[in-house]
Coordinates of C-alpha atoms in Angstrom, one line a residue:
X270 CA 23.2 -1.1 -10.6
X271 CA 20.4 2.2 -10.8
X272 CA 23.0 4.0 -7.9
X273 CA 26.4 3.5 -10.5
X274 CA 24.1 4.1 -13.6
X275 CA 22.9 7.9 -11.5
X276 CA 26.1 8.6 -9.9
X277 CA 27.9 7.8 -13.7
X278 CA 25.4 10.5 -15.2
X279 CA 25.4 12.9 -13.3
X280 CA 29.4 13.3 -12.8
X281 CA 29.8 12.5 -16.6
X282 CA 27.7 16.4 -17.3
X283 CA 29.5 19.5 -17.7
X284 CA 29.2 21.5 -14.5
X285 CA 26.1 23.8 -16.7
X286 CA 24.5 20.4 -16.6
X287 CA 25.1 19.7 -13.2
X288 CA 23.8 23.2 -12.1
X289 CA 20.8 22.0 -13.7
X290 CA 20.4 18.6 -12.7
X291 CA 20.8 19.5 -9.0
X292 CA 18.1 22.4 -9.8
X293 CA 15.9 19.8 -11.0
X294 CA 16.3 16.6 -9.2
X295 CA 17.8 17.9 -5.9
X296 CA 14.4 19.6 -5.6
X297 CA 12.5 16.5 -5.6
X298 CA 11.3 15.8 -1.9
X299 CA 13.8 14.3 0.7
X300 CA 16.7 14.5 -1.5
X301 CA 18.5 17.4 0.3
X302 CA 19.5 19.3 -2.9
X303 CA 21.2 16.1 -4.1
X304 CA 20.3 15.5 -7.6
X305 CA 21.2 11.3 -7.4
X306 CA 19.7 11.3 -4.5
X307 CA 16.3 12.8 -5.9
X308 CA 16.8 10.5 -9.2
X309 CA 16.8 7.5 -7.3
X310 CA 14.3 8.0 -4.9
X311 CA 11.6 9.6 -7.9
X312 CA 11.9 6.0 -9.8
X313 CA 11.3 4.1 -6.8
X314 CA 8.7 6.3 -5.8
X315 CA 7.1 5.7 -9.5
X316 CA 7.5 1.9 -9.5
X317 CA 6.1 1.4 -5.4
X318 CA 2.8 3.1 -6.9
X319 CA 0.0 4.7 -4.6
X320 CA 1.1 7.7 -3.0
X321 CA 4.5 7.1 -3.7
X322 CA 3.7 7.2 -7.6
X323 CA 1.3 10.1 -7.5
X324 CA 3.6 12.1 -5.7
X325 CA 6.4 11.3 -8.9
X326 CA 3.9 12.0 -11.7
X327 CA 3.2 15.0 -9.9
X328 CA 7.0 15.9 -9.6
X329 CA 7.1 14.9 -13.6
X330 CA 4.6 17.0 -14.9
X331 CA 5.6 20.3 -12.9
X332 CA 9.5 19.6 -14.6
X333 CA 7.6 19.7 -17.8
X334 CA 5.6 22.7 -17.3
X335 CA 8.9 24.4 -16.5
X336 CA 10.6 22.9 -19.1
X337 CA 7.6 24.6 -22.2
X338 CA 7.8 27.6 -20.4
X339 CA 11.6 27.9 -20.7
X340 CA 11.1 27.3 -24.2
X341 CA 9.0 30.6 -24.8
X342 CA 11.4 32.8 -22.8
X343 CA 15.0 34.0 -24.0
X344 CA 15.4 36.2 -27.1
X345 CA 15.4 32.8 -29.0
X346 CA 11.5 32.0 -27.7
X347 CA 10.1 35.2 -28.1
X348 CA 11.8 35.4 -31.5
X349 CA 10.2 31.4 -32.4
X350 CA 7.1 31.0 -30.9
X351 CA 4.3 32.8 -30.2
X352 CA 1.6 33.3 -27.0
X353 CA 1.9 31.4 -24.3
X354 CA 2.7 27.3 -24.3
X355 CA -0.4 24.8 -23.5
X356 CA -0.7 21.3 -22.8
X357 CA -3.8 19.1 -24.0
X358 CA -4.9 16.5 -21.7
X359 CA -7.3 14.6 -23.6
X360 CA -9.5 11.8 -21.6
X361 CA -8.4 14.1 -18.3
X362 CA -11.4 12.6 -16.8
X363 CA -9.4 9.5 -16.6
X364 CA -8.0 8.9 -12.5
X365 CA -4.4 10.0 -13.7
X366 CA -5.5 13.0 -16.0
X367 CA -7.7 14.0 -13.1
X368 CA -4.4 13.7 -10.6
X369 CA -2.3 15.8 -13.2
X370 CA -5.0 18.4 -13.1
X371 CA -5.3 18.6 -9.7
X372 CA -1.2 18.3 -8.9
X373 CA -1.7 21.5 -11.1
X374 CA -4.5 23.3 -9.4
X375 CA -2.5 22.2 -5.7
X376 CA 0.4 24.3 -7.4
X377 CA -1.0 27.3 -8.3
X378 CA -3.1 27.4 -5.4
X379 CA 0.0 27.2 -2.9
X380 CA 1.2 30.3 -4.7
X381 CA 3.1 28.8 -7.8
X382 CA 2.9 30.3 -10.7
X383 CA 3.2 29.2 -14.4
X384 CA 2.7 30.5 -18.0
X385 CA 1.5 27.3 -19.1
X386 CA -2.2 27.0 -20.5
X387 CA -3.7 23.3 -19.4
X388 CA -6.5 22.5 -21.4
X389 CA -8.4 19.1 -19.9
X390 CA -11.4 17.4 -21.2
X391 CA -14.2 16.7 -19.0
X392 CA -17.5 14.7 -19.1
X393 CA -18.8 16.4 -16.0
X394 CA -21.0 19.4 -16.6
X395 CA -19.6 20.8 -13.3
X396 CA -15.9 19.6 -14.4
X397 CA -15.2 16.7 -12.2
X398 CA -15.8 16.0 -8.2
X399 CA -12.1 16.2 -7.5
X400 CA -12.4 20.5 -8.0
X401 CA -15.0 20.8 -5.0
X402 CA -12.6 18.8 -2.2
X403 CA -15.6 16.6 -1.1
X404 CA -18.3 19.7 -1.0
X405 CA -21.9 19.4 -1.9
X406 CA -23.2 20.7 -4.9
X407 CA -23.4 23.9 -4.1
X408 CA -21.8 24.2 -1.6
X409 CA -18.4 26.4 -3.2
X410 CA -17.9 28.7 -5.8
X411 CA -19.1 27.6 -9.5
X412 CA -16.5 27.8 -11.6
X413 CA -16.9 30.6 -14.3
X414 CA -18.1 29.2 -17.6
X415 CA -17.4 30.2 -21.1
X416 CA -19.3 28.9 -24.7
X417 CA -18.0 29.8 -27.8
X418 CA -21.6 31.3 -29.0
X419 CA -21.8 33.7 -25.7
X420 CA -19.3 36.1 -27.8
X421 CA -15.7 36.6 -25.8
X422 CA -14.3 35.0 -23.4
X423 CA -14.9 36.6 -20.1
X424 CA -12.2 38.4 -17.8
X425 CA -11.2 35.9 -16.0
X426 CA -8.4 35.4 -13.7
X427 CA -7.0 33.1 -11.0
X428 CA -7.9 34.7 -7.4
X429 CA -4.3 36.4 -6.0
X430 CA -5.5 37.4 -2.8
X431 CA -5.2 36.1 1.4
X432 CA -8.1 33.8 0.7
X433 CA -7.1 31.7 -2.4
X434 CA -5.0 28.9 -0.6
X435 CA -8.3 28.0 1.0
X436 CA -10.5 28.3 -1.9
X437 CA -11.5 24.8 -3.7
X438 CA -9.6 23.9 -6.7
X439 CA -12.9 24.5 -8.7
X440 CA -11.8 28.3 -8.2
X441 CA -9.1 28.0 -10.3
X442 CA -10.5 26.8 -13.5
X443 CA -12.5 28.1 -16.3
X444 CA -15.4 25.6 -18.1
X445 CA -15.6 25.5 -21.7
X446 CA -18.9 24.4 -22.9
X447 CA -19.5 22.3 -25.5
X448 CA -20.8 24.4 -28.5
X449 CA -24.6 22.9 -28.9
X450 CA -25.6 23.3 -32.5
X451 CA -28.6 26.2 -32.4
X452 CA -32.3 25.5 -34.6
X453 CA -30.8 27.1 -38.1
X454 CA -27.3 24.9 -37.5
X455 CA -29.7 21.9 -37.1
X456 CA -31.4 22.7 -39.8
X457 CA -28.6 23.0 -42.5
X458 CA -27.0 19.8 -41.0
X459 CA -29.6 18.1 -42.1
X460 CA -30.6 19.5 -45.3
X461 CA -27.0 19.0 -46.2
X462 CA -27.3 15.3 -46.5
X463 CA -30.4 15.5 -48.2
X464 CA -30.1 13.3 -51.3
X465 CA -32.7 14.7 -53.4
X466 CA -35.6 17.3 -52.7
X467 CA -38.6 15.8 -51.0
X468 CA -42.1 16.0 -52.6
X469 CA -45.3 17.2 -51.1
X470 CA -43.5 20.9 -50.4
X471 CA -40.7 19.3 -48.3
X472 CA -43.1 18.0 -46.0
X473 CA -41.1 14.9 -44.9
X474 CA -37.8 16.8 -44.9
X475 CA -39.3 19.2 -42.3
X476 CA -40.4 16.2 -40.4
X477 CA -37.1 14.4 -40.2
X478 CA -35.7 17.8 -39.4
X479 CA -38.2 18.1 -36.0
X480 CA -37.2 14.5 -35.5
X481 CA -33.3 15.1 -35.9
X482 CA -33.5 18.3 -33.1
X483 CA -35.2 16.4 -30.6
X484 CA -33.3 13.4 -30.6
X485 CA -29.8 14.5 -30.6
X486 CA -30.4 17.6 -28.2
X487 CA -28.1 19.6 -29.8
X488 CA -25.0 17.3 -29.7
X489 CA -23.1 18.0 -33.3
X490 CA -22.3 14.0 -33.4
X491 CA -25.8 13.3 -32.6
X492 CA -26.7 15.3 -35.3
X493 CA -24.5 14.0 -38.2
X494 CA -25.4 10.3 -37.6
X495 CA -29.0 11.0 -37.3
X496 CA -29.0 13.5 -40.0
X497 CA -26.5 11.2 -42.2
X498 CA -28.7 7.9 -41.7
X499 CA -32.0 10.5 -42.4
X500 CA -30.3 11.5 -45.4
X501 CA -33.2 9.7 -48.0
X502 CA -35.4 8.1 -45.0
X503 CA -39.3 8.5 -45.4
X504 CA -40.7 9.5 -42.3
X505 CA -44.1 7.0 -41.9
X506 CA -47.6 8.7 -41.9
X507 CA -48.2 10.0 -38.4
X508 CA -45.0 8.5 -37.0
X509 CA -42.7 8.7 -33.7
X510 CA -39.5 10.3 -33.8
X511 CA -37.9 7.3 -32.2
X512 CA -39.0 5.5 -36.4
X513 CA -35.6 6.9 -37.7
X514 CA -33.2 5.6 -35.0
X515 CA -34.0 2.1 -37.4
X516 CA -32.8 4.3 -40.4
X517 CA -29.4 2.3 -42.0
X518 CA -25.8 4.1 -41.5
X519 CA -23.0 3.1 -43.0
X520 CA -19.8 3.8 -40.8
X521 CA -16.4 4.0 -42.7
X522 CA -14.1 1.3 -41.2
X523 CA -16.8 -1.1 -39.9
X524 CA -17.1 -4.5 -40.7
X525 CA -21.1 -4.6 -41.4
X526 CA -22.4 -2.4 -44.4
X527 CA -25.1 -0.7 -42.8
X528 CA -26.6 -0.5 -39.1
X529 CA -29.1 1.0 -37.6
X530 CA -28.3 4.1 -36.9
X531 CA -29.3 3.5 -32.9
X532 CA -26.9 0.7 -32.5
X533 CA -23.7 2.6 -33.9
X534 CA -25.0 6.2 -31.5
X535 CA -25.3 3.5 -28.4
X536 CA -22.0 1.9 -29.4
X537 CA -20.5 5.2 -29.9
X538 CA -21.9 6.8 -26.7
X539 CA -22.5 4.4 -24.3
X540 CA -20.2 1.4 -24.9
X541 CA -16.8 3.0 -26.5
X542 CA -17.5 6.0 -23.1
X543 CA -17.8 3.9 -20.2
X544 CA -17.6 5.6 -17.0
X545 CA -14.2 5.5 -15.8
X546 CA -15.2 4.1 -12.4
X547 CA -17.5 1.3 -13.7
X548 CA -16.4 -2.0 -11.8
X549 CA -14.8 -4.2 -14.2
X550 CA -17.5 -7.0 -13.5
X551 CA -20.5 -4.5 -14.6
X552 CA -18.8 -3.8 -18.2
X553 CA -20.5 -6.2 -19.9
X554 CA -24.2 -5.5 -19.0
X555 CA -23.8 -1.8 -18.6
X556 CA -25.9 -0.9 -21.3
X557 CA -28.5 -3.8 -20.6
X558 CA -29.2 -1.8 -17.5
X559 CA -29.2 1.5 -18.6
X560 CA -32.1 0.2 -21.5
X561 CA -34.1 -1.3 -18.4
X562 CA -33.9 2.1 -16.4
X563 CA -34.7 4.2 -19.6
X564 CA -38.4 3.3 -18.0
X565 CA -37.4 4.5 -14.6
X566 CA -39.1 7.7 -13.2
X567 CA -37.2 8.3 -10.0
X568 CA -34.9 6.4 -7.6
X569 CA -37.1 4.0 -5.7
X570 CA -38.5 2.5 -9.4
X571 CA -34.9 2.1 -10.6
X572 CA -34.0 0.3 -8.0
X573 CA -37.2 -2.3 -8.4
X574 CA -35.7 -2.9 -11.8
X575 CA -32.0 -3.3 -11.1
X576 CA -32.8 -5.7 -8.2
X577 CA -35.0 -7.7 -10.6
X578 CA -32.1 -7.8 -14.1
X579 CA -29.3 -8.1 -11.2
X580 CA -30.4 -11.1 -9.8
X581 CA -27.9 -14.1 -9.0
X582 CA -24.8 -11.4 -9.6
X583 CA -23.0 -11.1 -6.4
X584 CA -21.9 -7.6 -7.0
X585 CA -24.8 -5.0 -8.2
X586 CA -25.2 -1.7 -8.5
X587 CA -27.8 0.2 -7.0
X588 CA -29.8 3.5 -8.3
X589 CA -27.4 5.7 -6.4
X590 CA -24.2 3.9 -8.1
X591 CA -26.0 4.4 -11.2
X592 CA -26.8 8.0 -11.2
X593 CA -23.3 9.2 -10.1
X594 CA -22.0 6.8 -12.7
X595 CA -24.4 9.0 -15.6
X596 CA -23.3 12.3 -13.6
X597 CA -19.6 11.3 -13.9
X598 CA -19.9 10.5 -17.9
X599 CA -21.6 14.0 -18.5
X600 CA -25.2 12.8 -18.7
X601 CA -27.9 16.0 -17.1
X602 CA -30.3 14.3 -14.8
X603 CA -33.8 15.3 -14.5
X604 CA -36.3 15.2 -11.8
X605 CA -38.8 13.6 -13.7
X606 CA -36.9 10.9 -15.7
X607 CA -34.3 8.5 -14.4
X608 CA -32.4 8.9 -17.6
X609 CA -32.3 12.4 -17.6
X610 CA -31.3 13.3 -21.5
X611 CA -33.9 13.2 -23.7
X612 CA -32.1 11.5 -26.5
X613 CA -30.0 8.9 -25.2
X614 CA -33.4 8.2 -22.7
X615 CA -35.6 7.7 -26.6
X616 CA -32.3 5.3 -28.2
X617 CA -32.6 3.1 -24.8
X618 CA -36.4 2.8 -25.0
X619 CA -36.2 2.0 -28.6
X620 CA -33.4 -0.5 -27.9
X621 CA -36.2 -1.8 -24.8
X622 CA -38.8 -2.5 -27.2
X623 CA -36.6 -4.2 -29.9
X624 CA -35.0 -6.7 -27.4
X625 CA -37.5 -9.4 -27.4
X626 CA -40.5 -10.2 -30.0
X627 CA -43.1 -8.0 -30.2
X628 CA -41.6 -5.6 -27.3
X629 CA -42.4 -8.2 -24.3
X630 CA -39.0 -6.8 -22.3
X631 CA -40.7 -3.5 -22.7
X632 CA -43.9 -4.7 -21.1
X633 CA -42.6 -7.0 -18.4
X634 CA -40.9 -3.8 -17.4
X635 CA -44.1 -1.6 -16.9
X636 CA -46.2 -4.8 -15.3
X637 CA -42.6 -4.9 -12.9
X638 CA -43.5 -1.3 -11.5
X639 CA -46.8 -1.5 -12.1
X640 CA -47.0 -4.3 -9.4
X641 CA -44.7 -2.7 -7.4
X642 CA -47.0 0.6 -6.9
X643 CA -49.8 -1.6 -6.8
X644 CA -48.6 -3.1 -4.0
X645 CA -47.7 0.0 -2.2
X646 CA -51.3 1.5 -2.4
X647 CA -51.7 0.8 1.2
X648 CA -48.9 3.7 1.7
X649 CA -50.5 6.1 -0.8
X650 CA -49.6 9.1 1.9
X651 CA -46.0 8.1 1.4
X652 CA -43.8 9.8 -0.5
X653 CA -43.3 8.9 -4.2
X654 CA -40.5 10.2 -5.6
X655 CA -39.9 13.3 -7.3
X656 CA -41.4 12.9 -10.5
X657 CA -45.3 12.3 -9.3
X658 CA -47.5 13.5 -6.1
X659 CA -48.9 10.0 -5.6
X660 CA -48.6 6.4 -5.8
X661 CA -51.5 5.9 -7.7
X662 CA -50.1 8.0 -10.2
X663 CA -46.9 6.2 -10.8
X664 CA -48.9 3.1 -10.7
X665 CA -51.0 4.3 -13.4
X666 CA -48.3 5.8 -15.3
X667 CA -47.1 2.5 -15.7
X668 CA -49.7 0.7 -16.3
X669 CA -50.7 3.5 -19.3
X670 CA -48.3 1.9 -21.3
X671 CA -48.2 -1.7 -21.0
X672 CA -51.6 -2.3 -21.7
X673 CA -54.0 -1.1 -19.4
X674 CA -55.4 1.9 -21.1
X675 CA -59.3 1.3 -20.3
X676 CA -58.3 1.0 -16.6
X677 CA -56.4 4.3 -16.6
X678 CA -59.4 6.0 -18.5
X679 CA -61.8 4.5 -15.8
X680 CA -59.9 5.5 -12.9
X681 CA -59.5 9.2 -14.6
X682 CA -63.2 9.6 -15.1
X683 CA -63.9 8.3 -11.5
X684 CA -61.8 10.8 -9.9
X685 CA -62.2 13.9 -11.8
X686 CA -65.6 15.2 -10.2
X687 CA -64.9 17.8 -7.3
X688 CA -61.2 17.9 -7.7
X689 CA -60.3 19.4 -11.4
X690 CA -57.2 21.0 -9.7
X691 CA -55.7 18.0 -8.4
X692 CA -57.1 15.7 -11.4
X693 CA -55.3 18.0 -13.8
X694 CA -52.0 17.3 -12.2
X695 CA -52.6 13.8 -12.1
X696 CA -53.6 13.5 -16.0
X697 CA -49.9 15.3 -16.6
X698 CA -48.0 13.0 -14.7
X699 CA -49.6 9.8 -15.7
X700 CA -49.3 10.6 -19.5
X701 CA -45.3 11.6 -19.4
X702 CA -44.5 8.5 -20.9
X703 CA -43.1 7.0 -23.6
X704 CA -45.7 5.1 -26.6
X705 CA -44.7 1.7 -27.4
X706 CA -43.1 1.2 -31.1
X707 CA -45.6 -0.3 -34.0
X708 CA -48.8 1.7 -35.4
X709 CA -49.6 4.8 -33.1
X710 CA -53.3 5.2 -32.8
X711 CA -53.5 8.2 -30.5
X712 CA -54.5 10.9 -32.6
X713 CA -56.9 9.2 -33.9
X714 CA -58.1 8.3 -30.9
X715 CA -58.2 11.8 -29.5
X716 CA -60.2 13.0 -32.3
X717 CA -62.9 10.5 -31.4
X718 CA -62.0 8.4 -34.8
X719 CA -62.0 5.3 -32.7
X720 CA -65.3 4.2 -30.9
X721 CA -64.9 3.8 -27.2
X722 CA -67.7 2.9 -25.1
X723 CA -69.4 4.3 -22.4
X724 CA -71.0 7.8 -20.8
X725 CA -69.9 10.8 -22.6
X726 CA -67.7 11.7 -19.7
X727 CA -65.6 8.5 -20.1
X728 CA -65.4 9.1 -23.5
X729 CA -64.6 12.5 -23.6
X730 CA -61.4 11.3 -20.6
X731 CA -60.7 9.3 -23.3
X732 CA -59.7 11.1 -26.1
X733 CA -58.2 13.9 -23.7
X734 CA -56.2 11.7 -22.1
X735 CA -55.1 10.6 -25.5
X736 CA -54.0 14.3 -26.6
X737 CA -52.3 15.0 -23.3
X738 CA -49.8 11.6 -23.9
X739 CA -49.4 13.2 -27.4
X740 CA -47.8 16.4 -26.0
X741 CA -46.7 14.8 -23.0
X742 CA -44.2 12.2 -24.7
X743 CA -42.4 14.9 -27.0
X744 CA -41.4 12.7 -29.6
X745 CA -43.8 14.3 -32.4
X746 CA -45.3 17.7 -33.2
X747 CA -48.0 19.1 -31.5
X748 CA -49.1 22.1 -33.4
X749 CA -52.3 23.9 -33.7
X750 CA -54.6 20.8 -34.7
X751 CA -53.9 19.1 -31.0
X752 CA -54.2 22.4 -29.6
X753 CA -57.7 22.7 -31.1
X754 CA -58.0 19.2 -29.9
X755 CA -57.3 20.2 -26.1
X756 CA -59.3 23.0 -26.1
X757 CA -62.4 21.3 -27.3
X758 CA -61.8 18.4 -24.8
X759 CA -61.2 20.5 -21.7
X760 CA -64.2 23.1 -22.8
X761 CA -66.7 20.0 -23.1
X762 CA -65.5 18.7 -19.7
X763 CA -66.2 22.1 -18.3
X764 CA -70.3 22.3 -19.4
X765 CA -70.8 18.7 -17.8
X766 CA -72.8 18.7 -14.8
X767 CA -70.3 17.8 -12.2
X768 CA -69.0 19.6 -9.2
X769 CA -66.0 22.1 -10.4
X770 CA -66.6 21.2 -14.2
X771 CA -66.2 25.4 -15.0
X772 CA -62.6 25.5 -13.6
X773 CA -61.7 23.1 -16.6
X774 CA -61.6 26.6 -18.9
X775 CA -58.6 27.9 -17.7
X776 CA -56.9 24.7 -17.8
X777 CA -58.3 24.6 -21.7
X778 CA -56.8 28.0 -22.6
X779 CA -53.9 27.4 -20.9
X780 CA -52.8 24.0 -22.5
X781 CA -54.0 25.1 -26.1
X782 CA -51.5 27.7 -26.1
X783 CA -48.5 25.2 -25.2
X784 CA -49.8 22.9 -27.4
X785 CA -49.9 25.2 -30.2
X786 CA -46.2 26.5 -29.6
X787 CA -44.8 22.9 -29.3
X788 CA -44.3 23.3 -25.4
X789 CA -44.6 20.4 -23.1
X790 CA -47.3 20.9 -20.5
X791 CA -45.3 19.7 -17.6
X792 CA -42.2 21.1 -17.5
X793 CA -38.5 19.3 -16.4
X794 CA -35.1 19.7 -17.0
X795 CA -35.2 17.4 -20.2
X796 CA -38.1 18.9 -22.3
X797 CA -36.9 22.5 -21.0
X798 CA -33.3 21.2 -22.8
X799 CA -35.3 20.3 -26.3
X800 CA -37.3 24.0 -25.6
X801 CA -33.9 25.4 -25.8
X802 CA -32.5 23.8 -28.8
X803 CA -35.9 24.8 -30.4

């Protein structure tokens, strides 16, 4: 019945239409310059699927491009329309928006050319894996990038000469960023939605300001949930960032009057954007695992914990399936953090604490890989992962936060004499972590408000260590007070009477003047991301 149905359509046209069916559909592979021919193989082709199918779509959309470009030539398209004609793929990150793209990029690689602007969306930083044909990072050309606040758009063109057909399709595109909002945008976001001036000199709205940059990184979304649920929000005394993700939102069009605003930015971001290659079977506990990894410093510790929230499931996903999973839905990784952006990492930890009473998920966590390290102390020459130099450290890093502060001071003040170098890159990595939610008692502990006991080198360990997790966690302001606080720690270290106590001076001056300026003392690629939004 499809043969009589095409052979009855195409002799019913007026030879014009014939011309141009044959044109058309007599160009479609295998069909000889015989337009029924061509008709009838294209719709089996698009109903066998696989190849078949792709090669169809990919038949389809070049028919269109031709047909929006005859549209703008003639007298009657330059008279009618205006530049050139574009197509918007939206959710090309999808598998068939990311064929279309690169049936496209095939094309005009192979010499065909086109007036048609295609504009795709992409959650990849580097624009998808399909543009580098199975290279490494690396290991091709970068595609030239372009962001609206860099001024105009640069000269670009596709490459015309002998070498394009073997360049990677990457070379034929141009990135648009994604306009971050800068420090004054940030700022006028969120003074915006302020309700009503604040008291004490606008104190609190300058805090929830600090608070709003850091968390959202930038992202104009992030900004106008955290900035809309901040709107009349009272920052507690000497509070965490991470207090106003429990700030109420109301969301036009949802069923509950108000949520936190951290449940409708994880719903929004994590569960309505699931990575487009996400087994169907991990769907529903998708963003259980990413809140357990949101503790996670490197590979080998995500791993621990996906074995361990994984267990009876007869398909799980491992640390690498996770990270090219955040890669492909636009998340930056970091060397020293697991979940590598600093504000989705701060909504999952906050989420970690909240799922059980008085944060015991969040602890059971830390004691996981803190037993974990402990266990591997035997192998302390072994490698431990980017993020710290030893197993001890990671050990300790962990156990820092679940509890076992005293034992991390001890171990700090048995250590320090005859290696300040070494003990100074240890105190950084073991205090780049996050502070459990509920009363924070650190600044008063690292201005010696709270009586510790012991020798006045445990003691003064105590309070610096305190101060260093203060700048190290970046989810307050440091200012000049903790800098003063550093430098007063590190210069009483350096009179003690213990072997390379004088080296400790530098080190003071040093960290006192990030302090001071709000810079993280150990740098990565998240913190150097909130530097930049600064």
């Amino acid at each position: 019945m499809s043969t009589a149905l095409v052979d009855a359509l195409v002799s019913g046209l007026a030879p014009r239409g014939k011309a141009e069916m044959a044109r058309v559909y007599g160009a479609y592979p295998g069909a000889a310059g015989q337009p029924e021919h061509g008709l009838r193989d294209l719709a089996a082709d698009f109903r066998a699927g696989g190849e078949g199918r792709e090669m169809a779509e990919r038949f389809l959309f070049q028919a269109l491009r031709e047909d929006l470009e005859a549209a703008y030539t003639g007298a009657v398209g330059w008279l009618r329309r205006v530049g050139r004609p574009a197509v918007l793929l939206d959710r090309a990150e999808s598998p068939l928006g990311e064929q279309l793209l690169r049936a496209v990029l095939i094309d005009r690689r192979g010499g065909q050319r086109d007036r048609v602007v295609i504009v795709g969306t992409a959650r990849r930083a580097d624009g998808g894996a399909f543009l580098y044909e199975g290279l490494p990072p690396g290991g091709g050309p970068a595609p030239v990038e372009f962001r609206p606040a860099d001024g105009s758009p640069p000269a670009w063109s596709r490459r015309a000469d002998a070498t394009a057909g073997r360049a990677p399709l990457a070379d034929g595109v141009l990135l648009l960023r994604m306009p971050l909002l800068t420090g004054d945008q940030l700022r006028r976001e969120t003074e915006r939605r302020q309700r009503r001036a604040e008291p004490e000199g606008g104190t609190n709205r300058r805090r929830v300001d600090a608070a709003v940059a850091r968390l959202s990184g930038g992202r104009p979304h992030t900004v106008i949930r955290l900035a809309e649920a901040a709107a009349a929000f009272r920052m507690p005394a000497d509070a965490n960032d991470r207090a106003i993700l429990d700030a109420p939102l109301n969301v036009p069009g949802d069923v509950a009057a108000e949520r936190p605003v951290a449940e409708v930015l994880l719903r929004e971001l994590v569960l309505d954007q699931l990575p487009v290659r996400l087994p169907a079977e991990h769907h529903d506990h998708w963003l259980d695992l990413l809140t357990h990894l949101s503790v996670a410093h490197d590979t080998e510790c995500a791993d621990v914990l996906l074995r361990h929230h994984q267990r009876g499931r007869v398909h799980r996903l491992t640390a690498h399936h996770v990270e090219q999973l955040l890669t492909d839905t636009g998340w930056p990784a970091c060397e020293r953090h697991f979940i590598g952006d600093f504000g989705l990492r701060q909504l999952l930890v906050h989420r970690l604490y909240a799922l059980r009473p008085d944060g015991a998920a969040w602890y059971a966590d830390h004691h996981l890989l803190r037993d974990h390290y402990t266990g591997r102390a035997a192998d302390e020459g072994a490698a431990s992962g980017a993020a710290f130099h030893s197993v001890t450290a990671h050990r300790m890093n962990h156990h820092l936060v679940s509890g076992g502060v005293d034992d991390v001071v001890r171990h700090l003040a048995g250590t320090l004499p005859g290696r300040p170098r070494e003990w100074c890159a240890e105190l950084l990595e073991i205090a780049q972590a996050p502070y459990p939610s509920g009363a924070d008692t650190r600044r008063e502990r690292a201005q010696g408000l709270v009586a510790v006991d012991g020798p006045a080198l445990r003691r003064t360990v105590d309070q610096l260590l305190h101060a260093v997790w203060l700048c190290e966690e970046r989810t307050r302001p440091t200012g000049r007070e903790t800098a003063r606080t550093l430098a007063k720690l590190l210069d009483l270290l350096s009179i003690m009477e213990f072997e390379g106590a004088g080296q400790l001076g530098r080190t003071a001056t040093e960290w006192s003047g990030l302090a001071e300026n709000d810079q993280p003392l150990l740098r990565c690629a998240c913190t150097d991301q909130l530097g930049r939004r600064r």
